[in-house]
mmCIF file of C-alpha atoms in Angstrom:
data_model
loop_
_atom_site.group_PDB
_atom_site.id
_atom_site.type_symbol
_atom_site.label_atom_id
_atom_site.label_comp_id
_atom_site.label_asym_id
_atom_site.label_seq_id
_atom_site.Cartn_x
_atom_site.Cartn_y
_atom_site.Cartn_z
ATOM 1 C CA UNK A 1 0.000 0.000 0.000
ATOM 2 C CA UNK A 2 0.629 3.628 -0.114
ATOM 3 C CA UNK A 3 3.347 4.428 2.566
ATOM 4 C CA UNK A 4 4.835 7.850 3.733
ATOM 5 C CA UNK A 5 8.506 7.932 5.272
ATOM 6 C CA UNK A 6 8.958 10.463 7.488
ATOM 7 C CA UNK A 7 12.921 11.209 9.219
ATOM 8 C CA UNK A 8 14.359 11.816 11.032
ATOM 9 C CA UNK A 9 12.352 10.117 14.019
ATOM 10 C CA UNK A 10 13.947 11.712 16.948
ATOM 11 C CA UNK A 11 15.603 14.385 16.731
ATOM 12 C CA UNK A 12 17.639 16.805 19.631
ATOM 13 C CA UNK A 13 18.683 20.295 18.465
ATOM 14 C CA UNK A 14 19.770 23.429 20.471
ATOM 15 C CA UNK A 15 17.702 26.251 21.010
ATOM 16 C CA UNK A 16 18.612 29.102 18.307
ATOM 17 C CA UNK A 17 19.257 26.133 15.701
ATOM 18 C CA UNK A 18 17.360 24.779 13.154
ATOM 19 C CA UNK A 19 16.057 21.462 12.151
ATOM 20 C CA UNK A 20 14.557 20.166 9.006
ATOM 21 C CA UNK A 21 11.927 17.096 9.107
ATOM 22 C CA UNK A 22 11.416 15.340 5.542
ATOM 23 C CA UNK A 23 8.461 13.486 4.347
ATOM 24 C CA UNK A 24 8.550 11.714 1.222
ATOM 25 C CA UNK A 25 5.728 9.557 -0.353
ATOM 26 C CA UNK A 26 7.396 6.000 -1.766
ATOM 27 C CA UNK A 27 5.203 4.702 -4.427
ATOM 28 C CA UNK A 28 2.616 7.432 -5.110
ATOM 29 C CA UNK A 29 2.930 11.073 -6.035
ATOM 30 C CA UNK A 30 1.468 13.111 -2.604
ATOM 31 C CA UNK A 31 -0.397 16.637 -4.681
ATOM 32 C CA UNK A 32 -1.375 17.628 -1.271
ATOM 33 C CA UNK A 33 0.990 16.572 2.376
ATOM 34 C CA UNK A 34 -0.754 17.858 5.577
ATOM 35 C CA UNK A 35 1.725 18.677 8.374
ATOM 36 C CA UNK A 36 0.046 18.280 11.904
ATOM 37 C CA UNK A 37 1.603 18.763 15.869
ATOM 38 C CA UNK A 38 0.871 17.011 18.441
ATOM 39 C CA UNK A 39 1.602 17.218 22.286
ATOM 40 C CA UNK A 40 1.687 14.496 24.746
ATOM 41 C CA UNK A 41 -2.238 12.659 24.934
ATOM 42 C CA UNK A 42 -3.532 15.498 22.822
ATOM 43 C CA UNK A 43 -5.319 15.373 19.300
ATOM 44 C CA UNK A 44 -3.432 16.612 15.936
ATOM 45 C CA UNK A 45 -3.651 19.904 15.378
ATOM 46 C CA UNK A 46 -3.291 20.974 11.914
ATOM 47 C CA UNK A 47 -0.068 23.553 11.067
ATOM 48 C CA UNK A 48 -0.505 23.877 7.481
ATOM 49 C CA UNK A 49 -1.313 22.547 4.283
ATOM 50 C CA UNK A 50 0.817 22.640 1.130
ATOM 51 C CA UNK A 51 0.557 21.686 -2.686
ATOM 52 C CA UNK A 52 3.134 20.476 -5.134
ATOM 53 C CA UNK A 53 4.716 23.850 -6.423
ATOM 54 C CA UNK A 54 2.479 26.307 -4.096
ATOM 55 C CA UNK A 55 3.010 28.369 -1.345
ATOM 56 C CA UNK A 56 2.076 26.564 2.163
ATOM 57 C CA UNK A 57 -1.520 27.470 3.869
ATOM 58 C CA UNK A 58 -1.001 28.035 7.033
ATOM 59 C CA UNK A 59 -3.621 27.649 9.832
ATOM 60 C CA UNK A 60 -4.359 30.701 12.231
ATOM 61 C CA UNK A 61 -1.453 31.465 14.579
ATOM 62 C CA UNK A 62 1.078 29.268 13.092
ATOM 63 C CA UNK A 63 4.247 31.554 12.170
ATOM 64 C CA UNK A 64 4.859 31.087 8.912
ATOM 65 C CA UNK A 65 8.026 32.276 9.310
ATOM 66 C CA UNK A 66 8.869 29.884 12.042
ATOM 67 C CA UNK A 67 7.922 26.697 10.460
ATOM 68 C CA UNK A 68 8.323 27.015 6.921
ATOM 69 C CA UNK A 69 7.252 24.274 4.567
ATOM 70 C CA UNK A 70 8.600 23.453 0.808
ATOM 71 C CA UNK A 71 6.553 20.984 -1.474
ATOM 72 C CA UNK A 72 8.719 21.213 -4.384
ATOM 73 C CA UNK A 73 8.296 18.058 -5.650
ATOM 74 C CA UNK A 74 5.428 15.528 -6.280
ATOM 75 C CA UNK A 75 7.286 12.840 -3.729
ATOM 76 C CA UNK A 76 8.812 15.031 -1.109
ATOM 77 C CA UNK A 77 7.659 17.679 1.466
ATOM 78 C CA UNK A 78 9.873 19.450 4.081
ATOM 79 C CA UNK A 79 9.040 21.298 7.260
ATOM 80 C CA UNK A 80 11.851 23.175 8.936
ATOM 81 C CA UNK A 81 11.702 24.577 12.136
ATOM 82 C CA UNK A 82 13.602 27.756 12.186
ATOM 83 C CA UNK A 83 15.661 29.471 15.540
ATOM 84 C CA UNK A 84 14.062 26.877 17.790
ATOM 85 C CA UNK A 85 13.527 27.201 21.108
ATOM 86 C CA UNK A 86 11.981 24.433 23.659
ATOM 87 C CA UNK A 87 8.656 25.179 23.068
ATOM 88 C CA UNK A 88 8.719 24.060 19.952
ATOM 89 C CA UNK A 89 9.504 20.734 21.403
ATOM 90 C CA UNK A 90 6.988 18.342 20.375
ATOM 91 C CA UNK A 91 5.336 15.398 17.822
ATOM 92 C CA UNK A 92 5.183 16.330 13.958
ATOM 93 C CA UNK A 93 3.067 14.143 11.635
ATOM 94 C CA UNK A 94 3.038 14.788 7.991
ATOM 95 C CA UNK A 95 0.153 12.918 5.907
ATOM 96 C CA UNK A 96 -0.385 13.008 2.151
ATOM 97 C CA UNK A 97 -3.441 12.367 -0.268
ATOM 98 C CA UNK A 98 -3.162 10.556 -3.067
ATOM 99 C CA UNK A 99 -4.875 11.790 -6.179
ATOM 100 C CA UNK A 100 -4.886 8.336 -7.466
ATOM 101 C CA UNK A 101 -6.451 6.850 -4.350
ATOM 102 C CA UNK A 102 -4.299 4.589 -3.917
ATOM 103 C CA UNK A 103 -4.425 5.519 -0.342
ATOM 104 C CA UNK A 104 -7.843 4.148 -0.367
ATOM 105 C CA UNK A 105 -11.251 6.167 -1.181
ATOM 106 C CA UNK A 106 -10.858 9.628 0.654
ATOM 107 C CA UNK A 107 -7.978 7.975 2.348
ATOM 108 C CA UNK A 108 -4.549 9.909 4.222
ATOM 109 C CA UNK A 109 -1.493 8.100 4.470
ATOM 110 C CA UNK A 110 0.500 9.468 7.480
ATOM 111 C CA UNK A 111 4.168 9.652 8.164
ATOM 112 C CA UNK A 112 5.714 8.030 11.037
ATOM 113 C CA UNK A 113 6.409 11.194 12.868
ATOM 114 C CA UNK A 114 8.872 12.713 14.531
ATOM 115 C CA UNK A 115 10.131 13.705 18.071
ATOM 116 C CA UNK A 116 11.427 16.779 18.498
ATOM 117 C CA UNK A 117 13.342 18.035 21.440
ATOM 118 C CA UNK A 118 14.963 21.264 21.436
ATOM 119 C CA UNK A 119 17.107 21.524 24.746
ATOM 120 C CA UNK B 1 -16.407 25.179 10.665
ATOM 121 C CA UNK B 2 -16.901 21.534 11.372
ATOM 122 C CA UNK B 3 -16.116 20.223 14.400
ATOM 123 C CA UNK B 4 -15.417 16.815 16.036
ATOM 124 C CA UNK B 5 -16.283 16.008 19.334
ATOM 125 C CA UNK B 6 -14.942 12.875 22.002
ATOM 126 C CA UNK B 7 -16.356 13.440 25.130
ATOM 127 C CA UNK B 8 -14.586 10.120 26.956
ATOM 128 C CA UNK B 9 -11.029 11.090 27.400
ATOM 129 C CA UNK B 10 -10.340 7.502 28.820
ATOM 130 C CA UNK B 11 -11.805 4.354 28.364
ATOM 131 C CA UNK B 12 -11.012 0.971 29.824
ATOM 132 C CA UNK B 13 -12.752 -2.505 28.656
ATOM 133 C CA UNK B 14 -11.846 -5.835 30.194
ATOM 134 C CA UNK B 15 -9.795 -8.126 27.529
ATOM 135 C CA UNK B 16 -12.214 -10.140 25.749
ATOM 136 C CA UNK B 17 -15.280 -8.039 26.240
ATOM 137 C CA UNK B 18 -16.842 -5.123 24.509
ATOM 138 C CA UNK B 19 -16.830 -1.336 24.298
ATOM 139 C CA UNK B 20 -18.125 1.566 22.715
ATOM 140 C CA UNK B 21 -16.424 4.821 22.590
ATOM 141 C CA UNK B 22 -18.380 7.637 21.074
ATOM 142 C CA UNK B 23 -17.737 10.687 18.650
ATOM 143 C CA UNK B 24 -20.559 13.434 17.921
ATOM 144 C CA UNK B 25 -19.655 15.854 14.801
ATOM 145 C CA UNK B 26 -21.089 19.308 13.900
ATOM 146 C CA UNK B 27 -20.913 20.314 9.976
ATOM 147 C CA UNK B 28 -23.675 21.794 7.739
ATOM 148 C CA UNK B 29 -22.547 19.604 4.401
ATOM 149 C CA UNK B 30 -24.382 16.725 3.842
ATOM 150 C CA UNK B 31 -21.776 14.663 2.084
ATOM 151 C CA UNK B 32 -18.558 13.729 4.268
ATOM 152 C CA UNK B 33 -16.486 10.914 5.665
ATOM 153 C CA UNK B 34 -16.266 10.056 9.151
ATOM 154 C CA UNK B 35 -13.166 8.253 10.205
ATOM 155 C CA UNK B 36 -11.595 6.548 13.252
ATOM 156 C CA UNK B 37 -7.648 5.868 13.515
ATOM 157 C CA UNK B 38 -5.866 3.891 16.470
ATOM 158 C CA UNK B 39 -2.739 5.704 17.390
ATOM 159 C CA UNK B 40 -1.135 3.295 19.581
ATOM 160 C CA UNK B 41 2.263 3.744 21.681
ATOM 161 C CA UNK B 42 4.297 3.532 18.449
ATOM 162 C CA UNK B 43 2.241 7.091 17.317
ATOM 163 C CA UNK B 44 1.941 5.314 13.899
ATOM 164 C CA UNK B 45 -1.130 6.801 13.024
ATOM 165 C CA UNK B 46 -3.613 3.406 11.727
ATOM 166 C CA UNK B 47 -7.041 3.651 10.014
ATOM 167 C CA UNK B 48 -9.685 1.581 11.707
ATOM 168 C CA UNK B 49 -12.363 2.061 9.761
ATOM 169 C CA UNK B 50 -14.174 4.580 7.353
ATOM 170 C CA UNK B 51 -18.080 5.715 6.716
ATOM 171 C CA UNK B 52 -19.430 7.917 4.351
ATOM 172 C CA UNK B 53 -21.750 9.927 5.068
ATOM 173 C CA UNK B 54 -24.240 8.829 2.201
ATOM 174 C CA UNK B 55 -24.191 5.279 3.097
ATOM 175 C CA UNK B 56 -27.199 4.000 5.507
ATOM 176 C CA UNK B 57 -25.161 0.776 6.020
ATOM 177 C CA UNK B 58 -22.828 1.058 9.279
ATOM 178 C CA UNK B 59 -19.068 -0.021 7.978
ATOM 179 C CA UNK B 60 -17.672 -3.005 9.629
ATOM 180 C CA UNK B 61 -14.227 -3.843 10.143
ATOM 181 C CA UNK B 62 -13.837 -7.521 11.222
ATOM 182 C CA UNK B 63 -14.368 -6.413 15.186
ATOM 183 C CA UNK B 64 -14.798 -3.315 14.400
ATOM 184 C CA UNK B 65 -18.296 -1.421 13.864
ATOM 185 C CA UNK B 66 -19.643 1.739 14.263
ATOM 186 C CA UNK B 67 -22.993 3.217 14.280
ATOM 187 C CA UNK B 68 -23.727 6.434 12.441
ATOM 188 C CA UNK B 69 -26.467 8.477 12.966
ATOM 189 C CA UNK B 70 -26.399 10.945 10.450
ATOM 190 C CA UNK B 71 -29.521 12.909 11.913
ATOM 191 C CA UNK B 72 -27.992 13.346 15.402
ATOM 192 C CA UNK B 73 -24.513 13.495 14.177
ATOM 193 C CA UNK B 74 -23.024 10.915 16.301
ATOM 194 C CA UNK B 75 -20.536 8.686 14.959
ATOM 195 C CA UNK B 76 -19.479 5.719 17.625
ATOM 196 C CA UNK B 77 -16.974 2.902 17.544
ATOM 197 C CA UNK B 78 -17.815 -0.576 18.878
ATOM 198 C CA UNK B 79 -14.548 -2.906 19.358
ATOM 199 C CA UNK B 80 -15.920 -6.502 20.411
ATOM 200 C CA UNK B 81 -13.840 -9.266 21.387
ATOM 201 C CA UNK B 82 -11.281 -6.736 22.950
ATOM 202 C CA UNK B 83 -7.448 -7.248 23.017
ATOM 203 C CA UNK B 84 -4.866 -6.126 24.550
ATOM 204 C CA UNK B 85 -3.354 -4.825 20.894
ATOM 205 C CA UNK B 86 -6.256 -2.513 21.078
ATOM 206 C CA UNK B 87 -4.875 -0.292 23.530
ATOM 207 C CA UNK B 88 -4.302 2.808 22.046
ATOM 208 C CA UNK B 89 -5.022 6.172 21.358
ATOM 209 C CA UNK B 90 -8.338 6.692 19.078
ATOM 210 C CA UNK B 91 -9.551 9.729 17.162
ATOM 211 C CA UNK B 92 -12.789 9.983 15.477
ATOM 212 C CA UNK B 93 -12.063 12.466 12.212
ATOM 213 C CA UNK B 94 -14.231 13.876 9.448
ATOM 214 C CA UNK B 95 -13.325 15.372 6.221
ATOM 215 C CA UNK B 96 -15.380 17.414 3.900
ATOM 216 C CA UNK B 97 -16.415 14.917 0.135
ATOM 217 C CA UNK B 98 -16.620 17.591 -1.661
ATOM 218 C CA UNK B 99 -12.708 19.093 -2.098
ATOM 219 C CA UNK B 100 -10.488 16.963 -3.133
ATOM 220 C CA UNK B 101 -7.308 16.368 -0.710
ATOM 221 C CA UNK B 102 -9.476 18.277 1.869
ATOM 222 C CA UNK B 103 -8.484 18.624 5.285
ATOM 223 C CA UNK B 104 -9.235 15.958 8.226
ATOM 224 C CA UNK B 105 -10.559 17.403 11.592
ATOM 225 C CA UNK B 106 -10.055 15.496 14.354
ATOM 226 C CA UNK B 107 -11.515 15.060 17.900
ATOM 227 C CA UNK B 108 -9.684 15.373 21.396
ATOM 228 C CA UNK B 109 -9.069 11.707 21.397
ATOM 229 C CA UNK B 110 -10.324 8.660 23.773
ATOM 230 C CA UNK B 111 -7.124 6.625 25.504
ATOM 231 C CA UNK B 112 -8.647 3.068 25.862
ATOM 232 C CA UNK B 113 -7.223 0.628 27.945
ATOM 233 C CA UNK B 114 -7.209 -2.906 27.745
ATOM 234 C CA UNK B 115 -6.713 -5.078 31.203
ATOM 235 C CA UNK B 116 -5.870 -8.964 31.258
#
């Protein structure tokens, strides 16, 4: 089936750096990835959307300029947090559509995600 | 704005037995899917099973079934024959049929538990 890697898994960074978390979609081409955070037994909350060759779409009081996202190709979508600081530390899931549905009927594939720690 | 509503934070069910945890929606569309995912410690995030919205039939999913009522926009999750694989996180969702690669909204999440 349709499968979305997401790295790095864990990662630790120091606050002021910045860190870049890839997703790419293996066997189908992902038009539209969905980048959600998540904090410890809390639902996904939605950060942005982004299309193949578009600028991101941000939801309401995510900095854009923070957490900037590049879907420059059909198979690969990047978030990287910029100047992070330890309240950015949390759970990132990326999830893709498949225009093909080869995801399934209306279905997401979702990324592994990935810890982030910024100490 | 639709919204997605799981108003059990915790659940626990006795291995072998069954339970119900429940998901009511809010949208003014009247074609839409209603999902539930498992999130379990891993935080692989796993499709349970799927409904749309213009199906009378309740989906089934081996021990999985739910039970949508479209007219009081309640969407709940029966897991029979518990196990103890079933622990996990669970998240009703709903997404819009009408847009293409449209968004999913989530609920708050139900933690079930699964004792020997």
């Amino acid at each position: 089936g349709a499968v979305v890697s997401q790295h790095p898994s864990r990662v630790i960074c120091k606050s002021g750096t910045s860190v870049k978390i890839e997703c790419r979609s293996l066997d189908f081409q992902a038009t539209t990835m969905f980048w959600y955070r998540q904090f410890p037994k809390q639902s996904l909350m939605l950060m942005a959307t982004s299309n193949e060759g578009s600028k991101a779409t941000y939801e309401q009081g995510v900095e854009k300029d923070k957490f900037l996202i590049n879907h420059a190709s059909l198979t690969l979508s990047t978030l990287t947090v910029t100047s992070a600081h330890p309240e950015d530390s949390s759970f990132y899931i990326c999830s893709a559509t498949d225009p093909l549905l080869r995801t399934g009927p209306y279905g997401y594939t979702f990324g592994s995600g990935t810890r982030l720690t910024v100490v | 704005a639709q919204t997605v509503t799981q108003s059990q934070p915790e659940m626990s069910v006795q291995e072998a037995e069954t339970v119900t945890l429940s998901c009511t929606y809010d949208t003014s569309e009247s074609d839409y899917y209603l999902f539930w995912y498992k999130q379990p410690p891993s935080r692989q995030m796993i499709l349970v099973i799927r409904q749309e919205a213009y199906k009378q039939q309740n989906a089934t999913e081996n021990r999985f079934s739910v039970n949508f009522q479209k007219a009081a926009k309640s969407f709940s999750l029966k897991i029979s024959d518990s196990q103890l694989g079933d622990a996990a996180m669970y998240f009703c969702a709903y997404r819009r049929a009408k847009t293409s690669g449209s968004r999913l909204t989530f609920g708050e999440g139900t933690q079930l538990t699964v004792n020997p």
